[in-house]
Tab-separated table of C-alpha atoms in Angstrom:
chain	number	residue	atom	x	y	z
A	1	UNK	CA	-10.950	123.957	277.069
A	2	UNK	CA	-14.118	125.394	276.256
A	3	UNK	CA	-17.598	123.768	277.302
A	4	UNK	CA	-19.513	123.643	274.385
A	5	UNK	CA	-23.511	124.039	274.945
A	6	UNK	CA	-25.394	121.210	273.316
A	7	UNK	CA	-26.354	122.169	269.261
A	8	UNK	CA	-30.133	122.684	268.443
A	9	UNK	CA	-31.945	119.888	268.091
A	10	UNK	CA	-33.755	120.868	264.572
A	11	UNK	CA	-30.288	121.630	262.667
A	12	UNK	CA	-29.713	119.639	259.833
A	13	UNK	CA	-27.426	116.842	259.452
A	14	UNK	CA	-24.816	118.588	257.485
A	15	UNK	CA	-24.642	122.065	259.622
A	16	UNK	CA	-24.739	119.779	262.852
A	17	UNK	CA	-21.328	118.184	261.539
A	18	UNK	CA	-19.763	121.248	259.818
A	19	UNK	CA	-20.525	123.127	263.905
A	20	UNK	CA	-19.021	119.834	265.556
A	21	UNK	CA	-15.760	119.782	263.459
A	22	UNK	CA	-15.257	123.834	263.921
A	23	UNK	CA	-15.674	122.751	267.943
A	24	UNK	CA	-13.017	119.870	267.688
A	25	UNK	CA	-10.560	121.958	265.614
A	26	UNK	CA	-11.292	124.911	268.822
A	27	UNK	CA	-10.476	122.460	271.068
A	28	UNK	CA	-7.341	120.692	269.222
A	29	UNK	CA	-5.739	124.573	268.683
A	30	UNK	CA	-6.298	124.771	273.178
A	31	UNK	CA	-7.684	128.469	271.702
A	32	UNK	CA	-10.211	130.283	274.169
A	33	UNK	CA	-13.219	131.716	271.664
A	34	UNK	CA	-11.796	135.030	273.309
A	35	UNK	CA	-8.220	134.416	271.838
A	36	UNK	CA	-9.870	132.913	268.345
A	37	UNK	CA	-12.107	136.357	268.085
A	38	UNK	CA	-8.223	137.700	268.390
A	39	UNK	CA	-6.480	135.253	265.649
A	40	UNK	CA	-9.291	135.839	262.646
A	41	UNK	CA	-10.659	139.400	263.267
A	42	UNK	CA	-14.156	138.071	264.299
A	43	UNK	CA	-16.060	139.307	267.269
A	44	UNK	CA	-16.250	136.576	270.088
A	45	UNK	CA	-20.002	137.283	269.852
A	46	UNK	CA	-19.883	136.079	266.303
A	47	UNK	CA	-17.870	132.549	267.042
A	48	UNK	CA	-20.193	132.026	270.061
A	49	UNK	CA	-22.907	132.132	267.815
A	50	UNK	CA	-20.868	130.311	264.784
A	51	UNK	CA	-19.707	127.258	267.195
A	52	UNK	CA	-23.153	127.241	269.103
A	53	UNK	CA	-24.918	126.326	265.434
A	54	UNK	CA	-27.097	129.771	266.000
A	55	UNK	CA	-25.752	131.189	263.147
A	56	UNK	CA	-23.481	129.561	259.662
A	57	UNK	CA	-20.357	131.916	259.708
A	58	UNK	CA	-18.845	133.175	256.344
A	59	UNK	CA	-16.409	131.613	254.032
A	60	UNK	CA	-13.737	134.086	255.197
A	61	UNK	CA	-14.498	133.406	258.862
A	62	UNK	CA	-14.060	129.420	258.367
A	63	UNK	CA	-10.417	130.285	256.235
A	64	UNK	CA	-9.287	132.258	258.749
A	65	UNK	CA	-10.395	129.308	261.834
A	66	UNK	CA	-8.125	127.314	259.593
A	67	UNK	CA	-5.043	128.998	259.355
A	68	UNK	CA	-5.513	129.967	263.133
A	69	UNK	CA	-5.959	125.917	264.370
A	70	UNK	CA	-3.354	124.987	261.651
A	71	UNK	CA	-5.902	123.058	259.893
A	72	UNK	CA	-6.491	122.819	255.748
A	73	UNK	CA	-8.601	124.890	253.997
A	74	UNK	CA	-9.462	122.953	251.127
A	75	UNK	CA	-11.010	120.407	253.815
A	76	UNK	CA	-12.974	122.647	255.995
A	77	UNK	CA	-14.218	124.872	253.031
A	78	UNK	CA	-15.670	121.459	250.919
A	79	UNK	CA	-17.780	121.426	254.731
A	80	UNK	CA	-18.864	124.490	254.845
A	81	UNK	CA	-20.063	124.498	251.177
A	82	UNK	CA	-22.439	121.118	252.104
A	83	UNK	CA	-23.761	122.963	255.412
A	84	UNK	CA	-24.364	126.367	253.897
A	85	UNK	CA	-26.542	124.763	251.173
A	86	UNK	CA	-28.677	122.719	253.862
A	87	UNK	CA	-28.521	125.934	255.622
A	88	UNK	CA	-30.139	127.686	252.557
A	89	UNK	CA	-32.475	124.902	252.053
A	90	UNK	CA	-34.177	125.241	255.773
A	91	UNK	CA	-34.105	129.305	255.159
A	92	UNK	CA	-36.357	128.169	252.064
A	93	UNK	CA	-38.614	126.061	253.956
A	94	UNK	CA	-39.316	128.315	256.570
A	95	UNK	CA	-40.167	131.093	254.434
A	96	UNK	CA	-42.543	128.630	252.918
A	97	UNK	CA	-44.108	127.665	256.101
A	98	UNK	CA	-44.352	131.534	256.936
A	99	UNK	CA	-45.867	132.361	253.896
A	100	UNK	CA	-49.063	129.665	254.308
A	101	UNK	CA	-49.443	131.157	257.753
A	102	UNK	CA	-49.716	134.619	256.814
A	103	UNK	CA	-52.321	133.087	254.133
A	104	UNK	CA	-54.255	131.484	256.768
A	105	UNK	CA	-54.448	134.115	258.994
A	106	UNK	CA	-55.675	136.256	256.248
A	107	UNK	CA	-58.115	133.995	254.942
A	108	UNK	CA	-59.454	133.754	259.264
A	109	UNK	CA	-59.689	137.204	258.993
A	110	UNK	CA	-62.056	137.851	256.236
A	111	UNK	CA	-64.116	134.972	256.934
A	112	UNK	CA	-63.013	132.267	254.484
A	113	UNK	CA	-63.152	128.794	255.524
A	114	UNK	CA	-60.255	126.584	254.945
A	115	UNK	CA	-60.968	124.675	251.863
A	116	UNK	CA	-62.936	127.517	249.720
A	117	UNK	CA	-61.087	129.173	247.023
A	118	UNK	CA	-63.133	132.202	246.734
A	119	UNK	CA	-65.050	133.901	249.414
A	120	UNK	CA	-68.553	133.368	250.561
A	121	UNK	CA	-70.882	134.877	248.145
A	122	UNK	CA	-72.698	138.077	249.617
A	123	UNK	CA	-72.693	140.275	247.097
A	124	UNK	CA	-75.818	141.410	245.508
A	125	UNK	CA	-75.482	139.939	242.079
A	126	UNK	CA	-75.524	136.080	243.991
A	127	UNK	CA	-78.181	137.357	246.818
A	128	UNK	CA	-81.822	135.290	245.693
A	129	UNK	CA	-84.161	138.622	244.922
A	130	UNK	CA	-80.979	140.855	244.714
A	131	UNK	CA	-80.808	143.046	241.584
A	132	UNK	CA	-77.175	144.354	241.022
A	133	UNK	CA	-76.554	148.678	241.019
A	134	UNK	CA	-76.379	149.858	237.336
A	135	UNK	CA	-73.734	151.764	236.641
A	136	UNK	CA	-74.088	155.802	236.063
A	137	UNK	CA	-75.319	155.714	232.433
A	138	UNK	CA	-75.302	152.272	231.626
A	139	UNK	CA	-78.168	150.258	229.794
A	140	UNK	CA	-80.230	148.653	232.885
A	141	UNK	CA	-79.981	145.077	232.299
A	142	UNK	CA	-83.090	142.893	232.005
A	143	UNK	CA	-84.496	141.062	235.536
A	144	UNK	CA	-84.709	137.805	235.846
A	145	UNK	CA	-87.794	136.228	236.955
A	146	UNK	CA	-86.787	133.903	240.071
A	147	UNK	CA	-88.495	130.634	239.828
A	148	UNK	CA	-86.055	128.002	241.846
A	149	UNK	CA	-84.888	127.836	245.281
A	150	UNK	CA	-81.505	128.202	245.209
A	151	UNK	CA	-78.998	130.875	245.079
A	152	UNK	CA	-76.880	129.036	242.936
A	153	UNK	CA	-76.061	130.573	239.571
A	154	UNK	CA	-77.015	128.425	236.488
A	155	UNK	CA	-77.522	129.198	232.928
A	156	UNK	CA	-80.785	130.620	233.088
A	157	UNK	CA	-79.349	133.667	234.781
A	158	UNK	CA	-76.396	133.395	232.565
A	159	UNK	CA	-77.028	132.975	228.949
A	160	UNK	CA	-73.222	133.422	227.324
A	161	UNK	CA	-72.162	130.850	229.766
A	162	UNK	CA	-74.745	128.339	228.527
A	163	UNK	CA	-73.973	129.640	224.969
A	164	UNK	CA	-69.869	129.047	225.874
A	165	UNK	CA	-70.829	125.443	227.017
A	166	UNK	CA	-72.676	124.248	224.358
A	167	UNK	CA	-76.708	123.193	223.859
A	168	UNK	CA	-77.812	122.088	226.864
A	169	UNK	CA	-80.360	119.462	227.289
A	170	UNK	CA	-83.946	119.189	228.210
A	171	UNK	CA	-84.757	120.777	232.018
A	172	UNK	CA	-84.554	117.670	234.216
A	173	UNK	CA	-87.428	116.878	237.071
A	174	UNK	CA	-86.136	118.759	239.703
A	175	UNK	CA	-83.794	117.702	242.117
A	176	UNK	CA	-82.884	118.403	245.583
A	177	UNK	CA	-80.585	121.938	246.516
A	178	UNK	CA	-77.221	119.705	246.820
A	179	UNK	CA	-77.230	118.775	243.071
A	180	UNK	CA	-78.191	122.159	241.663
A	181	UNK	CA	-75.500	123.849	243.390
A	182	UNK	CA	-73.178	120.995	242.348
A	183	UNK	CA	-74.434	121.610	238.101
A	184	UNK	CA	-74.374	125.520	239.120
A	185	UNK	CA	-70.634	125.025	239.525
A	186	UNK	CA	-69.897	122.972	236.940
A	187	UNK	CA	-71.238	125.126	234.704
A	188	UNK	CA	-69.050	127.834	235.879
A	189	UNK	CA	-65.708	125.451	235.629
A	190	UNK	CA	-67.381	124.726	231.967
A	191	UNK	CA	-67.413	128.015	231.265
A	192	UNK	CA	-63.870	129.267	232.599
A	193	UNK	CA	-62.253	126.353	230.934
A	194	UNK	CA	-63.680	127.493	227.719
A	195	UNK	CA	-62.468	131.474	228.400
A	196	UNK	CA	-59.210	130.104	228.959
A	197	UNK	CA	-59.086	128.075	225.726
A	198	UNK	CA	-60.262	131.108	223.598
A	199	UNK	CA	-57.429	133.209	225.418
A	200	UNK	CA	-54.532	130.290	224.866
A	201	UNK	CA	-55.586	130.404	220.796
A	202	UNK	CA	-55.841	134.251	220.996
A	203	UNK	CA	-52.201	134.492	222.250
A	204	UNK	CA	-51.002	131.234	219.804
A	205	UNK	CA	-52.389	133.671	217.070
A	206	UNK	CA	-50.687	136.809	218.024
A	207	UNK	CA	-47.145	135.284	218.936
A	208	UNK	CA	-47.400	133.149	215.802
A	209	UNK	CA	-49.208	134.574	213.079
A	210	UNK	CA	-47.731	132.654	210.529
A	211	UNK	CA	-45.740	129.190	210.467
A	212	UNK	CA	-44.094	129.869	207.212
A	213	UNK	CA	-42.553	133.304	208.422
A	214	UNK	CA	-41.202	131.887	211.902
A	215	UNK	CA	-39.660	129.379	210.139
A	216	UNK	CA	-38.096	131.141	207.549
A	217	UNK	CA	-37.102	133.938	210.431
A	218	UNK	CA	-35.781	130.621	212.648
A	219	UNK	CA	-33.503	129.399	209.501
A	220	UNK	CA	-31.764	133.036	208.863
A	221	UNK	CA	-30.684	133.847	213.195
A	222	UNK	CA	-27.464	132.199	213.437
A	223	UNK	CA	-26.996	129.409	215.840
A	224	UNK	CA	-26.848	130.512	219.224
A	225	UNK	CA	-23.534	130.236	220.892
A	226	UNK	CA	-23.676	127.597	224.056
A	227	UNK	CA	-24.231	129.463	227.622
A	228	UNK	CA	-21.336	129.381	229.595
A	229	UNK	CA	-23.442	128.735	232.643
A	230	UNK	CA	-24.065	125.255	231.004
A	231	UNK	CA	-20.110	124.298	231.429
A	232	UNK	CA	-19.658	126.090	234.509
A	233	UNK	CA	-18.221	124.049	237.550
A	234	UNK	CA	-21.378	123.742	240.387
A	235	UNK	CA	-21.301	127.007	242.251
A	236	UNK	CA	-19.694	129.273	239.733
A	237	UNK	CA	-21.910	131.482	238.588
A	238	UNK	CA	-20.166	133.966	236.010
A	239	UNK	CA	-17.114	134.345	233.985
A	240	UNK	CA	-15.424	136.566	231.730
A	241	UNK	CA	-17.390	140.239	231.327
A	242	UNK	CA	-20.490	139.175	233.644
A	243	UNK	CA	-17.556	139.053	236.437
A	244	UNK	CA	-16.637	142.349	236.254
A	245	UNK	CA	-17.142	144.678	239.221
A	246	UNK	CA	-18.561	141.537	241.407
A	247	UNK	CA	-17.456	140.009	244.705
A	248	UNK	CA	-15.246	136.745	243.834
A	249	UNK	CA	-16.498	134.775	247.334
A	250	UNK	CA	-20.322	135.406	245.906
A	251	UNK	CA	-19.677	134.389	242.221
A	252	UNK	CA	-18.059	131.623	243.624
A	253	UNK	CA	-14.468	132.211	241.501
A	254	UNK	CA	-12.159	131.494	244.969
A	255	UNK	CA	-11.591	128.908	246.781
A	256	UNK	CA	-10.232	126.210	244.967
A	257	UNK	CA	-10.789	127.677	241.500
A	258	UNK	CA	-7.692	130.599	242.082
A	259	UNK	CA	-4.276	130.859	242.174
A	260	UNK	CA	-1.896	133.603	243.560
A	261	UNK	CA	0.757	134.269	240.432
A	262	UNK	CA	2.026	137.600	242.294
A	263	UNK	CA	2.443	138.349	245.614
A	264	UNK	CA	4.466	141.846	247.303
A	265	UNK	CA	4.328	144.274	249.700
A	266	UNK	CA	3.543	147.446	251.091
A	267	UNK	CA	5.120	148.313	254.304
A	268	UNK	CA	4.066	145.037	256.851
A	269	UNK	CA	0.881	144.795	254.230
A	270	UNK	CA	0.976	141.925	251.924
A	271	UNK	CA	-0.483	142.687	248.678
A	272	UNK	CA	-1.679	139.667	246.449
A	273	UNK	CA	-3.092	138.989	243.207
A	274	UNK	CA	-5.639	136.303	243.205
A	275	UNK	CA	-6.523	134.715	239.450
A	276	UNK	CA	-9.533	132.404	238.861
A	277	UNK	CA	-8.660	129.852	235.835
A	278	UNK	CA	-12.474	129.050	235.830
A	279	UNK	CA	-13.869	132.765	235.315
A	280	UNK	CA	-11.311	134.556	234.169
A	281	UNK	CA	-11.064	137.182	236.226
A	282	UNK	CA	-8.627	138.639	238.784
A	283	UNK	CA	-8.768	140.839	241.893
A	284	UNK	CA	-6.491	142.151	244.806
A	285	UNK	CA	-6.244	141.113	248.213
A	286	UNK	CA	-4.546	142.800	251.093
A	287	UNK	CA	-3.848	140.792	254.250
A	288	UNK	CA	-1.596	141.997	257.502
A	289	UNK	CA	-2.729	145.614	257.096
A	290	UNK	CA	-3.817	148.593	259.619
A	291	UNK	CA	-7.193	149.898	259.085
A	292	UNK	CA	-7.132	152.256	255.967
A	293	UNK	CA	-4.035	150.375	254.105
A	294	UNK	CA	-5.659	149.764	249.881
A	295	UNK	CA	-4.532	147.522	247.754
A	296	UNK	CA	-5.666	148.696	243.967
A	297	UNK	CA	-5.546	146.316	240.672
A	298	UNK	CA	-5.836	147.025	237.050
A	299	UNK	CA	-6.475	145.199	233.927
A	300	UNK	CA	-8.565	144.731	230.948
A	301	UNK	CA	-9.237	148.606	231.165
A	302	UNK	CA	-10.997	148.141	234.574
A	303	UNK	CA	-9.377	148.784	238.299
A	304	UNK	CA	-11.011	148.179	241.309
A	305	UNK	CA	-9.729	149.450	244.803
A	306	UNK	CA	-10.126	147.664	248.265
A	307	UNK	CA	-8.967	149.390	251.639
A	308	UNK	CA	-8.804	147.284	254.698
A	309	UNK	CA	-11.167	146.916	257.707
A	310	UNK	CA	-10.465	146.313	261.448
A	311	UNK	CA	-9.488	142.698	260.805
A	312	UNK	CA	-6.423	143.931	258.411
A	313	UNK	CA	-7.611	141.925	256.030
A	314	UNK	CA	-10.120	143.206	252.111
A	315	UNK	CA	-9.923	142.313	248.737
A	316	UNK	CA	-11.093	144.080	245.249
A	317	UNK	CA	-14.372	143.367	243.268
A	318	UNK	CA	-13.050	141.111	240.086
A	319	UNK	CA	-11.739	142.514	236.612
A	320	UNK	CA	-11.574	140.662	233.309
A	321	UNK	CA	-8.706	138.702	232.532
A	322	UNK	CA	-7.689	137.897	229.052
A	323	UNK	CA	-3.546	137.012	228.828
A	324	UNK	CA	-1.255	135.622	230.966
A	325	UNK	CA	-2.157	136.391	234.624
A	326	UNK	CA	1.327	136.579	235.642
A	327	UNK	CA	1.264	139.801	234.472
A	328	UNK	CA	-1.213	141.444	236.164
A	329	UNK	CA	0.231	143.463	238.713
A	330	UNK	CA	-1.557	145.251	242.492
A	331	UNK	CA	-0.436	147.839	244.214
A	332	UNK	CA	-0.525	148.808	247.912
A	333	UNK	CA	-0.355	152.179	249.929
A	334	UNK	CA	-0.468	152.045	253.545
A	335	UNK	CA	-1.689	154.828	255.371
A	336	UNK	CA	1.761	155.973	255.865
A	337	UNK	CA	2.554	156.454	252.712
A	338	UNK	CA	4.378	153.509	251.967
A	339	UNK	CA	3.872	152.204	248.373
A	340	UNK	CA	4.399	148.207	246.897
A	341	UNK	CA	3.487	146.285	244.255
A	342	UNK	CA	3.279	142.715	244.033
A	343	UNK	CA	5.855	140.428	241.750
A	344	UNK	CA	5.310	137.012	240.194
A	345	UNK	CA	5.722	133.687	242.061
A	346	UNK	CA	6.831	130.474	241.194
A	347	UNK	CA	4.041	128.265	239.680
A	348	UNK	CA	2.134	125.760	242.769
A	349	UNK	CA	3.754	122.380	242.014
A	350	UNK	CA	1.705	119.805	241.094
A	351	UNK	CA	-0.945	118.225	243.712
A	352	UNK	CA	-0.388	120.597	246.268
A	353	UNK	CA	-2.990	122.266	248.116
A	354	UNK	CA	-4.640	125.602	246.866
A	355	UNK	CA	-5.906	128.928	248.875
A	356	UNK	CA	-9.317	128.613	249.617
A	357	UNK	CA	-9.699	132.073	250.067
A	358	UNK	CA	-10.928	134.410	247.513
């Protein structure tokens, strides 16, 4: 019996139990991870890292524990789908984290303290007795006489603003430095807020230049037909034509959404088709093969070809599906030479378990 090492401490909840019940099933089966790296093509590197919560092994790795240990599919692939979305959800945090770091150490960097949101203002056109370069051939711009003690802009040195913010009132006694920076920058929120409200009725004008016409051009499109993504089963994410040419274990059309209504073979390969009721869509898969052995489907006036790897084991990209699936045939050539094609089955009875593989 193997001696598991103990699982990281920060895995979540739901990878934590998917790694435990891929140990128990290990240990129920009385497989070494030597002898399971034999059973389901996978390296014993990868299973070490798989039951040792390092690492959240693929669909096909977790099918092929199952039929190994004797276990059901259905069952351990309804797991894996919980722990490979809290899997995806900690990716997505800790790019997040990443990300502000990187910020911070930029902002360190050039100088920027923690809470600013621009940086510190050095430039010349901020800088008290300052003036800024003119441009080659530009209009030198009038100075400024500089009668207050701050370096905070107001609208004295910048008329539109003032203009953009409306009349302002008589000049005040004068206060201490803390409260003319503070009406420095609130002139300067004022004054974005009212650039961004000229911009927002600048683009309401050009997108809608007249009510009348997008409402007569509304009432003559036809009704838009509903998006199949709105009545797709969670996890399923094409069907019909946007299928076509893409990997069925991605789109999420196996698993318990296919069926196998032919099944043959080509020498000791076994050549299957595999039909998705949910997308529509069918591809080949070849199991029990050598290295090089290709299955090859056709329908809908598409074919895709898959040859097998190391493990024995490939399927095809998906192809449209629009009659009776039964009738779609694959076709398998081992490297030999030896030719198959697969032949309906009889119809799953009712209740029992699917394939959960693609």
């Amino acid at each position: 019996m193997p001696r598991w090492k103990a699982l990281p401490e920060e895995l979540d909840p739901q990878v934590r139990e998917f790694a435990g019940q891929l140990r128990r099933l290990v240990d129920r089966s009385g497989l070494s991870v030597a002898a399971l790296a034999d059973a389901t093509g996978y390296s014993k590197t990868s299973w070490e890292r798989y039951l040792n919560g390092r690492l959240l092994p693929p669909q096909r790795a977790v099918v092929a524990l199952a039929e190994a240990t004797g276990a059901q599919p259905a069952h351990l692939t309804t797991l894996w789908e919980l722990a490979e979305r809290a899997w995806s959800r900690d990716e997505m945090r800790q790019d997040v984290t990443m990300e502000a770091i990187s910020v911070a150490q930029a902002r360190a960097a050039l100088g920027w303290d923690a809470d600013q949101a621009e940086p510190p203002a050095k430039s010349a056109r901020f800088t008290k007795g300052a003036k800024p370069a003119a441009a080659p051939g530009a209009t030198p711009l009038p100075s400024v006489p500089q009668q207050r003690s701050t370096d905070s802009p107001s609208a004295a040195d910048f008329p539109e603003w003032a203009a953009a913010a409306g009349p302002s009132p008589a000049e005040p006694a004068p206060q201490g430095p803390a409260r003319r920076t503070r009406r420095g920058r609130t002139l300067m929120i004022a004054a974005g807020a009212a650039g961004v409200a000229l911009l927002g009725g600048a683009a309401f004008l050009l997108f809608n230049p007249g009510s009348g016409t997008a409402k007569k051009a509304a009432a003559s499109r036809p009704a838009a037909a509903p998006s199949a993504k709105q009545v797709l089963p969670a996890g399923v994410r094409c069907t019909g034509a946007g299928c076509v040419g893409k990997d069925p274990e991605a789109m999420g059309c196996g698993g318990a959404h296919a069926i196998t209504p032919s099944r043959g073979r080509a020498g000791r390969a076994v050549i299957e088709v595999r039909y998705s009721k949910v997308c529509h869509t069918a591809w080949a898969r070849i199991s029990r093969a050598a290295p090089g052995d290709q299955a090859t489907l056709s329908a809908g006036g598409h074919s895709a070809t898959a040859r097998a790897e190391r493990n024995g084991a490939a399927y095809t990209p998906m192809v449209e599906v629009t009659g009776d699936p039964a009738k779609v045939a694959a076709c398998g050539t081992t490297v030999a030479g030896v030719k198959g094609c697969s032949r309906p089955v009889p119809a799953t009875p009712a209740g029992a378990p699917s394939e959960a593989r693609p």
